[in-house]
Every structure is written in C-alpha cells, then in structure tokens.
mmCIF file of C-alpha atoms in Angstrom:
data_model
loop_
_atom_site.group_PDB
_atom_site.id
_atom_site.type_symbol
_atom_site.label_atom_id
_atom_site.label_comp_id
_atom_site.label_asym_id
_atom_site.label_seq_id
_atom_site.Cartn_x
_atom_site.Cartn_y
_atom_site.Cartn_z
ATOM 1 C CA MET P 1 -25.374 18.163 -24.209
ATOM 2 C CA ASP P 2 -22.823 15.309 -24.084
ATOM 3 C CA LEU P 3 -22.308 13.896 -21.121
ATOM 4 C CA LYS P 4 -18.481 12.252 -22.139
ATOM 5 C CA SER P 5 -17.741 15.771 -23.212
ATOM 6 C CA GLU P 6 -17.788 17.369 -19.655
ATOM 7 C CA GLN P 7 -15.560 14.175 -18.196
ATOM 8 C CA LYS P 8 -12.401 15.134 -17.190
ATOM 9 C CA THR P 9 -9.379 12.588 -17.198
ATOM 10 C CA ILE P 10 -7.428 11.996 -14.016
ATOM 11 C CA LEU P 11 -3.937 9.997 -14.094
ATOM 12 C CA VAL P 12 -3.872 7.651 -11.417
ATOM 13 C CA ALA P 13 -0.368 6.863 -10.649
ATOM 14 C CA PRO P 14 0.834 4.421 -7.714
ATOM 15 C CA LEU P 15 4.530 3.769 -6.776
ATOM 16 C CA ASN P 16 5.430 0.080 -7.384
ATOM 17 C CA TRP P 17 6.934 -0.738 -3.783
ATOM 18 C CA GLY P 18 5.472 -4.483 -3.036
ATOM 19 C CA LEU P 19 1.502 -3.783 -3.984
ATOM 20 C CA GLY P 20 0.264 -1.880 -1.048
ATOM 21 C CA HIS P 21 0.253 1.546 -3.374
ATOM 22 C CA ALA P 22 -1.681 0.110 -6.031
ATOM 23 C CA THR P 23 -4.087 -1.335 -3.540
ATOM 24 C CA ARG P 24 -5.118 1.428 -1.978
ATOM 25 C CA CYS P 25 -5.515 3.127 -5.582
ATOM 26 C CA ILE P 26 -8.124 0.495 -6.337
ATOM 27 C CA PRO P 27 -11.233 2.466 -4.541
ATOM 28 C CA ILE P 28 -10.107 6.039 -5.579
ATOM 29 C CA ILE P 29 -10.201 4.664 -9.259
ATOM 30 C CA LYS P 30 -13.398 2.833 -8.552
ATOM 31 C CA ALA P 31 -14.372 6.204 -6.976
ATOM 32 C CA LEU P 32 -13.629 8.341 -9.711
ATOM 33 C CA LEU P 33 -15.409 6.314 -12.331
ATOM 34 C CA GLU P 34 -18.754 6.754 -9.963
ATOM 35 C CA ASN P 35 -17.951 10.636 -10.096
ATOM 36 C CA ASN P 36 -18.124 10.449 -13.997
ATOM 37 C CA TYR P 37 -13.917 10.793 -14.514
ATOM 38 C CA ILE P 38 -12.016 8.733 -16.981
ATOM 39 C CA PRO P 39 -9.259 7.672 -15.389
ATOM 40 C CA ILE P 40 -6.178 6.479 -17.096
ATOM 41 C CA ILE P 41 -3.563 4.046 -14.453
ATOM 42 C CA ALA P 42 0.315 4.312 -14.769
ATOM 43 C CA SER P 43 2.843 2.384 -13.219
ATOM 44 C CA ASP P 44 5.180 0.040 -13.798
ATOM 45 C CA GLY P 45 6.470 -3.824 -12.635
ATOM 46 C CA ILE P 46 4.022 -5.975 -10.498
ATOM 47 C CA ALA P 47 1.972 -2.888 -9.312
ATOM 48 C CA LEU P 48 0.915 -2.001 -13.045
ATOM 49 C CA ALA P 49 0.146 -5.588 -13.705
ATOM 50 C CA LEU P 50 -2.163 -5.915 -10.761
ATOM 51 C CA LEU P 51 -3.960 -2.730 -11.847
ATOM 52 C CA GLU P 52 -4.394 -4.408 -15.177
ATOM 53 C CA LYS P 53 -6.136 -7.245 -13.737
ATOM 54 C CA GLU P 54 -8.009 -5.046 -11.593
ATOM 55 C CA PHE P 55 -9.466 -2.926 -14.416
ATOM 56 C CA PRO P 56 -9.055 -5.025 -17.663
ATOM 57 C CA ASN P 57 -11.064 -1.934 -19.655
ATOM 58 C CA ILE P 58 -9.035 1.109 -18.277
ATOM 59 C CA GLN P 59 -6.132 2.491 -20.071
ATOM 60 C CA THR P 60 -3.028 1.882 -18.445
ATOM 61 C CA LEU P 61 0.220 3.395 -19.625
ATOM 62 C CA GLU P 62 3.858 2.164 -18.255
ATOM 63 C CA LEU P 63 6.387 4.428 -16.198
ATOM 64 C CA PRO P 64 9.784 4.257 -15.568
ATOM 65 C CA SER P 65 10.723 2.014 -12.663
ATOM 66 C CA TYR P 66 12.719 3.130 -9.275
ATOM 67 C CA GLN P 67 14.104 -0.006 -9.685
ATOM 68 C CA ILE P 68 13.625 -0.317 -5.716
ATOM 69 C CA GLU P 69 15.838 -3.505 -4.321
ATOM 70 C CA TYR P 70 15.799 -4.618 -0.755
ATOM 71 C CA ALA P 71 18.672 -5.825 1.069
ATOM 72 C CA LYS P 72 19.038 -9.865 2.068
ATOM 73 C CA LYS P 73 19.900 -8.059 5.684
ATOM 74 C CA GLY P 74 17.677 -5.792 7.415
ATOM 75 C CA GLN P 75 20.823 -3.812 8.868
ATOM 76 C CA ASN P 76 22.072 -3.104 4.758
ATOM 77 C CA PHE P 77 18.272 -1.777 4.079
ATOM 78 C CA LYS P 78 19.394 1.849 3.982
ATOM 79 C CA TRP P 79 22.431 1.531 2.635
ATOM 80 C CA LYS P 80 20.637 -0.264 -0.251
ATOM 81 C CA LEU P 81 18.458 2.304 -0.972
ATOM 82 C CA LEU P 82 21.066 5.187 -0.576
ATOM 83 C CA LYS P 83 22.606 3.325 -3.553
ATOM 84 C CA ASN P 84 19.723 2.754 -5.467
ATOM 85 C CA SER P 85 18.912 6.454 -4.990
ATOM 86 C CA LEU P 86 20.423 7.944 -7.801
ATOM 87 C CA ARG P 87 17.709 5.175 -10.318
ATOM 88 C CA THR P 88 15.174 6.767 -8.307
ATOM 89 C CA LEU P 89 16.082 10.428 -9.230
ATOM 90 C CA LYS P 90 16.646 9.493 -12.639
ATOM 91 C CA ALA P 91 13.501 8.208 -12.966
ATOM 92 C CA VAL P 92 11.957 10.833 -11.198
ATOM 93 C CA ARG P 93 13.423 13.402 -13.745
ATOM 94 C CA GLN P 94 12.130 10.578 -16.768
ATOM 95 C CA GLU P 95 8.365 10.472 -14.994
ATOM 96 C CA LYS P 96 8.598 14.595 -15.270
ATOM 97 C CA LYS P 97 9.264 14.814 -18.293
ATOM 98 C CA ILE P 98 7.000 12.027 -19.562
ATOM 99 C CA THR P 99 4.062 13.538 -17.386
ATOM 100 C CA GLU P 100 4.027 16.906 -19.661
ATOM 101 C CA ASN P 101 4.352 15.051 -22.479
ATOM 102 C CA TRP P 102 1.184 12.669 -21.495
ATOM 103 C CA ILE P 103 -0.945 15.999 -20.255
ATOM 104 C CA GLU P 104 -0.591 17.321 -23.888
ATOM 105 C CA LYS P 105 -0.765 13.303 -25.897
ATOM 106 C CA TYR P 106 -4.441 12.297 -23.582
ATOM 107 C CA ALA P 107 -5.625 15.730 -22.722
ATOM 108 C CA ILE P 108 -5.355 14.901 -18.737
ATOM 109 C CA ASP P 109 -7.036 17.135 -16.175
ATOM 110 C CA GLY P 110 -6.242 16.250 -13.060
ATOM 111 C CA ILE P 111 -3.031 14.095 -11.284
ATOM 112 C CA ILE P 112 -3.334 11.387 -8.739
ATOM 113 C CA SER P 113 0.122 10.648 -7.593
ATOM 114 C CA ASP P 114 0.687 7.556 -4.926
ATOM 115 C CA ASN P 115 4.362 8.513 -3.710
ATOM 116 C CA ARG P 116 5.469 8.642 -7.312
ATOM 117 C CA MET P 117 7.662 11.996 -6.578
ATOM 118 C CA GLY P 118 8.226 12.688 -10.632
ATOM 119 C CA VAL P 119 3.902 12.410 -11.403
ATOM 120 C CA PHE P 120 3.083 16.178 -11.238
ATOM 121 C CA ASN P 121 2.895 19.311 -13.165
ATOM 122 C CA LYS P 122 1.574 23.007 -12.573
ATOM 123 C CA LYS P 123 -1.299 23.366 -15.895
ATOM 124 C CA VAL P 124 -3.534 20.673 -14.130
ATOM 125 C CA PRO P 125 -4.166 20.448 -10.310
ATOM 126 C CA SER P 126 -2.214 17.930 -8.953
ATOM 127 C CA VAL P 127 -2.733 15.535 -5.540
ATOM 128 C CA TYR P 128 0.058 13.474 -3.713
ATOM 129 C CA ILE P 129 -0.886 10.639 -1.061
ATOM 130 C CA THR P 130 1.178 9.233 1.257
ATOM 131 C CA HIS P 131 0.921 8.237 4.876
ATOM 132 C CA GLN P 132 4.737 9.263 5.704
ATOM 133 C CA LEU P 133 4.944 13.005 6.217
ATOM 134 C CA ASN P 134 7.636 12.057 8.611
ATOM 135 C CA VAL P 135 9.994 9.413 6.696
ATOM 136 C CA LEU P 136 11.514 7.506 9.549
ATOM 137 C CA THR P 137 15.335 6.243 8.506
ATOM 138 C CA GLY P 138 16.961 6.365 11.969
ATOM 139 C CA ASN P 139 19.146 9.016 12.554
ATOM 140 C CA THR P 140 18.455 10.370 9.553
ATOM 141 C CA THR P 141 14.722 10.895 10.139
ATOM 142 C CA TRP P 142 14.908 15.284 10.181
ATOM 143 C CA ILE P 143 16.338 15.181 6.373
ATOM 144 C CA THR P 144 14.121 12.080 4.946
ATOM 145 C CA SER P 145 11.046 14.042 6.235
ATOM 146 C CA LYS P 146 12.282 17.651 5.312
ATOM 147 C CA ILE P 147 12.799 16.416 1.395
ATOM 148 C CA HIS P 148 9.574 14.507 1.576
ATOM 149 C CA GLN P 149 7.420 17.496 2.757
ATOM 150 C CA TYR P 150 9.282 19.217 -0.113
ATOM 151 C CA VAL P 151 7.861 17.474 -2.539
ATOM 152 C CA MET P 152 4.854 17.295 -1.319
ATOM 153 C CA ASN P 153 4.053 20.879 -0.723
ATOM 154 C CA LYS P 154 4.636 21.397 -4.889
ATOM 155 C CA TYR P 155 1.465 19.568 -5.570
ATOM 156 C CA THR P 156 -2.083 21.395 -5.059
ATOM 157 C CA GLU P 157 -3.251 18.678 -2.186
ATOM 158 C CA CYS P 158 -1.528 16.046 -0.268
ATOM 159 C CA TRP P 159 -4.256 13.728 1.324
ATOM 160 C CA VAL P 160 -3.427 11.428 3.978
ATOM 161 C CA PRO P 161 -5.175 7.760 4.296
ATOM 162 C CA ASP P 162 -6.301 8.525 8.384
ATOM 163 C CA HIS P 163 -7.653 10.378 10.549
ATOM 164 C CA PRO P 164 -7.135 13.738 11.614
ATOM 165 C CA GLY P 165 -6.985 13.349 15.764
ATOM 166 C CA ASN P 166 -5.845 10.967 18.054
ATOM 167 C CA LEU P 167 -7.195 8.248 17.219
ATOM 168 C CA ASN P 168 -5.238 7.129 14.402
ATOM 169 C CA LEU P 169 -3.380 4.485 12.621
ATOM 170 C CA THR P 170 0.565 5.820 11.569
ATOM 171 C CA GLY P 171 0.817 7.876 14.555
ATOM 172 C CA LYS P 172 3.901 10.544 14.175
ATOM 173 C CA LEU P 173 4.231 8.784 10.498
ATOM 174 C CA GLY P 174 0.967 10.716 9.327
ATOM 175 C CA HIS P 175 0.533 13.412 11.220
ATOM 176 C CA ILE P 176 3.308 17.174 12.215
ATOM 177 C CA ASP P 177 2.984 19.442 14.091
ATOM 178 C CA ASN P 178 2.878 22.382 11.714
ATOM 179 C CA VAL P 179 -0.834 23.367 10.274
ATOM 180 C CA ASN P 180 -0.062 22.853 6.845
ATOM 181 C CA PRO P 181 -3.526 23.479 4.452
ATOM 182 C CA LYS P 182 -2.319 21.344 1.795
ATOM 183 C CA ILE P 183 -2.476 18.312 3.701
ATOM 184 C CA LYS P 184 -5.989 16.812 4.513
ATOM 185 C CA HIS P 185 -6.637 13.403 6.421
ATOM 186 C CA ILE P 186 -8.808 11.665 4.223
ATOM 187 C CA GLY P 187 -9.525 8.335 6.377
ATOM 188 C CA PRO P 188 -8.250 4.852 5.937
ATOM 189 C CA VAL P 189 -8.609 4.001 2.107
ATOM 190 C CA SER P 190 -9.357 -0.086 1.218
ATOM 191 C CA ARG P 191 -10.287 -1.632 -1.385
ATOM 192 C CA LEU P 192 -11.681 -4.458 0.683
ATOM 193 C CA GLN P 193 -15.417 -4.632 3.050
ATOM 194 C CA LYS P 194 -16.320 -6.369 6.020
ATOM 195 C CA LYS P 195 -18.491 -9.107 5.640
ATOM 196 C CA LEU P 196 -20.619 -11.863 7.600
ATOM 197 C CA LEU P 197 -19.404 -14.932 6.547
ATOM 198 C CA PRO P 198 -18.576 -18.616 7.884
ATOM 199 C CA LYS P 199 -15.188 -19.593 8.596
ATOM 200 C CA LYS P 200 -13.297 -21.327 6.373
ATOM 201 C CA TYR P 201 -10.151 -20.594 7.423
ATOM 202 C CA ASP P 202 -8.203 -20.974 11.044
ATOM 203 C CA LEU P 203 -5.370 -18.338 9.053
ATOM 204 C CA LEU P 204 -4.484 -16.705 6.235
ATOM 205 C CA VAL P 205 -0.819 -15.532 5.705
ATOM 206 C CA ILE P 206 -0.409 -13.120 2.800
ATOM 207 C CA LEU P 207 2.828 -11.402 1.500
ATOM 208 C CA SER P 208 3.711 -8.653 -0.159
ATOM 209 C CA GLY P 209 6.650 -6.351 -0.506
ATOM 210 C CA PRO P 210 9.669 -6.171 -2.903
ATOM 211 C CA GLU P 211 12.706 -8.609 -3.475
ATOM 212 C CA PRO P 212 14.275 -10.539 -1.815
ATOM 213 C CA GLN P 213 12.170 -9.873 1.373
ATOM 214 C CA ARG P 214 8.859 -10.904 0.058
ATOM 215 C CA GLY P 215 10.957 -14.662 -1.459
ATOM 216 C CA LEU P 216 12.546 -15.012 2.110
ATOM 217 C CA LEU P 217 10.133 -14.545 4.252
ATOM 218 C CA GLU P 218 7.941 -17.321 1.869
ATOM 219 C CA THR P 219 10.264 -19.931 2.478
ATOM 220 C CA HIS P 220 10.704 -19.315 6.476
ATOM 221 C CA LEU P 221 6.599 -19.598 6.710
ATOM 222 C CA LYS P 222 5.847 -22.757 4.119
ATOM 223 C CA LYS P 223 7.977 -24.612 6.527
ATOM 224 C CA GLU P 224 7.043 -23.351 9.614
ATOM 225 C CA ILE P 225 3.119 -23.761 8.432
ATOM 226 C CA VAL P 226 3.667 -27.072 8.184
ATOM 227 C CA ARG P 227 2.865 -26.948 11.591
ATOM 228 C CA PHE P 228 -0.158 -25.542 11.917
ATOM 229 C CA GLU P 229 -3.428 -27.881 13.021
ATOM 230 C CA GLY P 230 -6.207 -25.469 11.373
ATOM 231 C CA ASN P 231 -6.876 -24.808 7.730
ATOM 232 C CA VAL P 232 -4.801 -22.344 6.086
ATOM 233 C CA ILE P 233 -4.795 -20.101 3.344
ATOM 234 C CA PHE P 234 -1.246 -19.397 1.870
ATOM 235 C CA ILE P 235 -1.793 -16.175 -0.174
ATOM 236 C CA GLU P 236 2.277 -15.468 -2.466
ATOM 237 C CA GLY P 237 1.836 -12.074 -3.641
ATOM 238 C CA ASN P 238 3.360 -13.254 -6.589
ATOM 239 C CA VAL P 239 1.747 -11.157 -9.517
ATOM 240 C CA GLU P 240 1.668 -13.645 -12.194
ATOM 241 C CA SER P 241 -0.247 -14.433 -15.940
ATOM 242 C CA GLU P 242 -2.311 -16.614 -14.494
ATOM 243 C CA GLN P 243 -3.585 -17.674 -11.234
ATOM 244 C CA LYS P 244 -2.305 -21.384 -9.800
ATOM 245 C CA ILE P 245 -3.815 -22.619 -6.551
ATOM 246 C CA VAL P 246 -1.848 -25.396 -4.544
ATOM 247 C CA VAL P 247 -3.232 -27.680 -1.956
ATOM 248 C CA LYS P 248 -1.152 -29.111 0.434
ATOM 249 C CA GLY P 249 -2.419 -30.930 2.953
ATOM 250 C CA ASN P 250 -4.303 -28.532 4.977
ATOM 251 C CA VAL P 251 -2.637 -25.156 3.012
ATOM 252 C CA THR P 252 -3.818 -23.608 0.210
ATOM 253 C CA TYR P 253 -1.692 -22.120 -1.407
ATOM 254 C CA TYR P 254 -2.469 -18.915 -3.983
ATOM 255 C CA ASN P 255 -0.096 -16.913 -6.145
ATOM 256 C CA PHE P 256 -2.256 -14.248 -6.392
ATOM 257 C CA MET P 257 -5.764 -13.498 -5.911
ATOM 258 C CA ASN P 258 -8.072 -10.294 -7.154
ATOM 259 C CA SER P 259 -9.654 -7.966 -5.040
ATOM 260 C CA THR P 260 -12.993 -10.032 -5.167
ATOM 261 C CA ALA P 261 -11.518 -13.196 -4.445
ATOM 262 C CA LEU P 262 -9.259 -11.572 -1.625
ATOM 263 C CA GLU P 263 -11.903 -10.206 0.310
ATOM 264 C CA GLN P 264 -13.906 -13.166 0.396
ATOM 265 C CA ALA P 265 -10.798 -15.219 1.952
ATOM 266 C CA PHE P 266 -10.068 -12.095 4.890
ATOM 267 C CA ASN P 267 -13.639 -12.365 5.413
ATOM 268 C CA GLU P 268 -13.342 -16.222 6.028
ATOM 269 C CA SER P 269 -10.295 -16.193 7.756
ATOM 270 C CA GLU P 270 -10.342 -15.858 11.237
ATOM 271 C CA MET P 271 -7.042 -14.439 12.059
ATOM 272 C CA VAL P 272 -4.049 -13.013 9.514
ATOM 273 C CA LEU P 273 -0.248 -13.591 9.369
ATOM 274 C CA CYS P 274 1.467 -10.477 7.080
ATOM 275 C CA ARG P 275 3.834 -7.655 7.297
ATOM 276 C CA SER P 276 2.849 -4.470 8.757
ATOM 277 C CA GLY P 277 2.420 -2.412 5.692
ATOM 278 C CA TYR P 278 0.159 0.098 5.986
ATOM 279 C CA THR P 279 -2.004 -0.530 3.666
ATOM 280 C CA THR P 280 -2.547 -4.228 5.219
ATOM 281 C CA ILE P 281 -3.626 -2.186 8.468
ATOM 282 C CA MET P 282 -5.735 -0.446 6.657
ATOM 283 C CA ASP P 283 -7.782 -3.259 5.662
ATOM 284 C CA LEU P 284 -6.972 -5.337 8.727
ATOM 285 C CA ALA P 285 -8.905 -2.322 10.601
ATOM 286 C CA ILE P 286 -11.744 -2.372 7.769
ATOM 287 C CA LEU P 287 -12.316 -6.074 8.065
ATOM 288 C CA ARG P 288 -12.034 -6.305 12.236
ATOM 289 C CA LYS P 289 -9.641 -9.056 11.902
ATOM 290 C CA LYS P 290 -6.668 -9.848 14.425
ATOM 291 C CA ALA P 291 -3.071 -10.343 12.727
ATOM 292 C CA PHE P 292 -0.066 -10.963 13.736
ATOM 293 C CA PHE P 293 3.129 -9.374 12.428
ATOM 294 C CA ILE P 294 6.401 -9.598 10.570
ATOM 295 C CA PRO P 295 7.620 -6.453 9.325
ATOM 296 C CA THR P 296 10.191 -6.285 6.707
ATOM 297 C CA PRO P 297 13.781 -5.945 7.770
ATOM 298 C CA GLY P 298 15.593 -2.697 7.870
ATOM 299 C CA GLN P 299 11.924 -0.979 6.945
ATOM 300 C CA TYR P 300 11.495 1.721 9.783
ATOM 301 C CA GLU P 301 8.373 2.241 8.939
ATOM 302 C CA GLN P 302 6.776 -1.028 9.166
ATOM 303 C CA GLU P 303 9.037 -1.610 12.243
ATOM 304 C CA TYR P 304 7.432 1.517 13.576
ATOM 305 C CA LEU P 305 3.735 0.448 12.868
ATOM 306 C CA ALA P 306 4.179 -3.299 14.179
ATOM 307 C CA LYS P 307 5.836 -1.406 17.926
ATOM 308 C CA LYS P 308 3.005 0.934 17.426
ATOM 309 C CA LEU P 309 -0.191 -1.493 17.605
ATOM 310 C CA LYS P 310 1.862 -3.953 20.087
ATOM 311 C CA LYS P 311 2.533 -1.110 22.337
ATOM 312 C CA GLU P 312 -1.556 0.180 22.543
ATOM 313 C CA GLY P 313 -2.408 -3.748 23.210
ATOM 314 C CA LEU P 314 -3.505 -4.034 19.141
ATOM 315 C CA ALA P 315 -1.323 -6.570 17.897
ATOM 316 C CA PRO P 316 1.744 -8.485 18.318
ATOM 317 C CA TYR P 317 4.678 -8.806 16.164
ATOM 318 C CA SER P 318 8.107 -10.549 15.848
ATOM 319 C CA ASN P 319 10.975 -10.144 13.438
ATOM 320 C CA GLN P 320 11.747 -12.363 10.466
ATOM 321 C CA ASN P 321 14.174 -14.282 11.841
ATOM 322 C CA ASP P 322 13.232 -15.334 15.118
ATOM 323 C CA PHE P 323 9.421 -15.861 13.753
ATOM 324 C CA ARG P 324 7.989 -19.498 14.861
ATOM 325 C CA LEU P 325 4.868 -20.921 14.781
ATOM 326 C CA ASP P 326 3.495 -20.952 18.098
ATOM 327 C CA ASN P 327 3.842 -17.263 17.718
ATOM 328 C CA ILE P 328 0.591 -16.988 16.625
ATOM 329 C CA LYS P 329 -0.467 -18.316 19.663
ATOM 330 C CA GLU P 330 0.080 -14.444 20.595
ATOM 331 C CA ILE P 331 -2.989 -12.811 18.852
ATOM 332 C CA HIS P 332 -5.306 -13.892 21.372
ATOM 333 C CA ASN P 333 -3.509 -11.294 24.325
ATOM 334 C CA TYR P 334 -4.390 -8.667 22.276
ATOM 335 C CA LYS P 335 -7.856 -6.280 21.106
ATOM 336 C CA GLY P 336 -7.157 -6.352 17.520
ATOM 337 C CA LEU P 337 -6.875 -3.238 15.483
ATOM 338 C CA PRO P 338 -9.807 -0.653 16.094
ATOM 339 C CA ARG P 339 -13.201 0.086 14.430
ATOM 340 C CA LEU P 340 -13.004 3.148 12.178
ATOM 341 C CA ASP P 341 -14.936 4.913 10.434
ATOM 342 C CA SER P 342 -14.123 4.096 6.418
ATOM 343 C CA LYS P 343 -16.605 6.404 4.922
ATOM 344 C CA ILE P 344 -14.604 8.799 2.785
ATOM 345 C CA ASP P 345 -16.525 11.974 0.782
ATOM 346 C CA TRP P 346 -15.007 11.219 -2.525
ATOM 347 C CA THR P 347 -17.395 14.037 -4.018
ATOM 348 C CA ASN P 348 -15.989 16.720 -1.844
ATOM 349 C CA LEU P 349 -12.054 15.689 -1.932
ATOM 350 C CA PHE P 350 -12.343 15.876 -6.436
ATOM 351 C CA GLN P 351 -13.428 19.313 -6.161
ATOM 352 C CA VAL P 352 -9.599 20.332 -6.355
ATOM 353 C CA PHE P 353 -9.829 18.971 -10.008
ATOM 354 C CA GLU P 354 -12.683 21.394 -10.775
ATOM 355 C CA LYS P 355 -11.368 24.715 -9.956
#
C-alpha cells in the first residue's frame, strides 16, 4: 500500500502576535512530520516569515492580519486593542471563509490553531491552542475570559501548554475551576533543548513582540547595555530576509536567529534578559536558565506572569521605563524557573485527527 495515500494533511495556523505563537508551533510541526502527517503552515507577517525560514520545504499559506498594534504608553494598551477590534473581527470572519475553501482545495484533514479564532471548521477535527483560558484585562477580565472560552468551546479540543496541577507556569491564566473535557493540559512546549555547552556569554538579551514596544525596549536597552562588563549577545527580534551580525565592543548584535542557533546561544549564556511572554518562560524552564523579565507595558498577561514568578522567588522583573542595568544583579537572589518534565505524548494527542 502506498504510504503517501495514508497520510493526513493538518493545517497549522499560529497567531501573528510577536513570535511566541509561531515558535511554540515549531515542535508541533516537527512532531506532525515525525508521526507521518503532512503539515501546511498558515499565518501572516513576521510569524509566517519565521516559519518559512524554519521549514523551507513545507507549503505555507497567508492569512489576513489581525492588525494588532501596541500603544506607546502602557495605560493605553486596552484602548488600542479596542480600537483594533473591528479590524480583528473582520480578519476572523475572513479566516473562516478562507479555511472552508482551503479544506476542499488542499484536502485538509485537521486543524491546529494557535489563538487564531477563525481557523476552524466543523467538517474536520479542529484543535485550539492557548495558555489563556482566562484572558486578563483588568476590570473587564470576566467578559474577555467568557468570550475566549466561548470561542475555545467551538473546537474539538483545546490544548493548554502547561501542567494541570499546582506545579505549573501559567497560574490562573491556564487553569479554570470548571471541569471541561475539551481541555487538555499537554505540558510546556519548547523548540529548545538543554545542552551542556561552555559558557560564552554572561548575558543574553532577546526581544520580541509587536511594535512599537519591541523597538522602544530595543532603544532603551542598547543605551543601558554599553555599561555591562561581561560578554553580551543581543538578539533584536527583527525577522528579515538576511541575518545581520554587528559587534560593538563586548556586545554581539543579531537581528534574528533560527531555532538551532538560538538554542546554542541560550545554552552558552549564563543569564537572560527578556520579555515575560509565556513562550519565552516555557523555553527558560526547559533550559533551566535564570532570567530577568521586562513585561510589555500594559499587557496584563505578561505583567501577571512576571509578578507571579517574582512572588514565587523564581525570577525578578522591572517595569520597562524603570529598568536600569544594575537591576540585573537581582537575578542572583532568585532560584530560577522550576525544572519541569517536557516530554509530550504527541502520538496520543494526534489521535484527535484519527477519529
């Protein structure tokens, strides 16, 4: 029997909101390949560009942009998202129509959507990936969480990349009191693995997230980092057509890195300075690296995670405007992220596409 005829095609669609949704889909795409599935990647912007570099031989498709933009001032974050909501809803409606057409055109047998609310269809098993069962938005958390849970319940299953018990990374973000059989806590997902390599850098700085906040932090940190006495590797988070490397004194700047190079850089670095995005936190837990966090101003999720980890004595953080280089020394007073089992039974999870 022709093995090719038995393969099923799975559409993998991460949200283009920074790079975290795209990067945590990398191990999922690899697992699909290892389990004899044919993945098709769909996204937009830098998320799509990154995955095209990671998987040059996999078919990619472009989805409409949610046009997510951050405010220059953190207190305006929620208002900015509200202003963008009509464009986001329009993109979601377009996604639904496009997905329905793609199912026929590309003979798609299943869907894995990482927070793309319109990439869903009742004709095929559809999986939704999120670490935000509760969506924190201040005094509107109750309604944003209800809306997100309503969207999530339309899917066949919802995969939460965290552990189900008390020893977890997301806290109230990824855990709800009500029992929902669709929810599966699959454990932390990371494209990176721990390796024992000689130390090359005293500090790794890695930036991510939508503009203008990514660029504002880059400008701020480049002014501060010149006073650092050790060796620094600084990854700007700009996914461009070609990799650029600039060395200035003790700091080596990269515009971006692929997964292989990034894994090596992390393992060669003593400590990390970064956003408190959940994908980064999962990476650090797998790599067992100590970190200092600077949450994106006004983003409730990142602020909550940074405060949670500090309260648990795992990692320090600072507000973006208040951060000064001397704050880095606080890392040594914290335990670092907990060592968590990262082995995921992908074969069992993918049974959703065999029903």
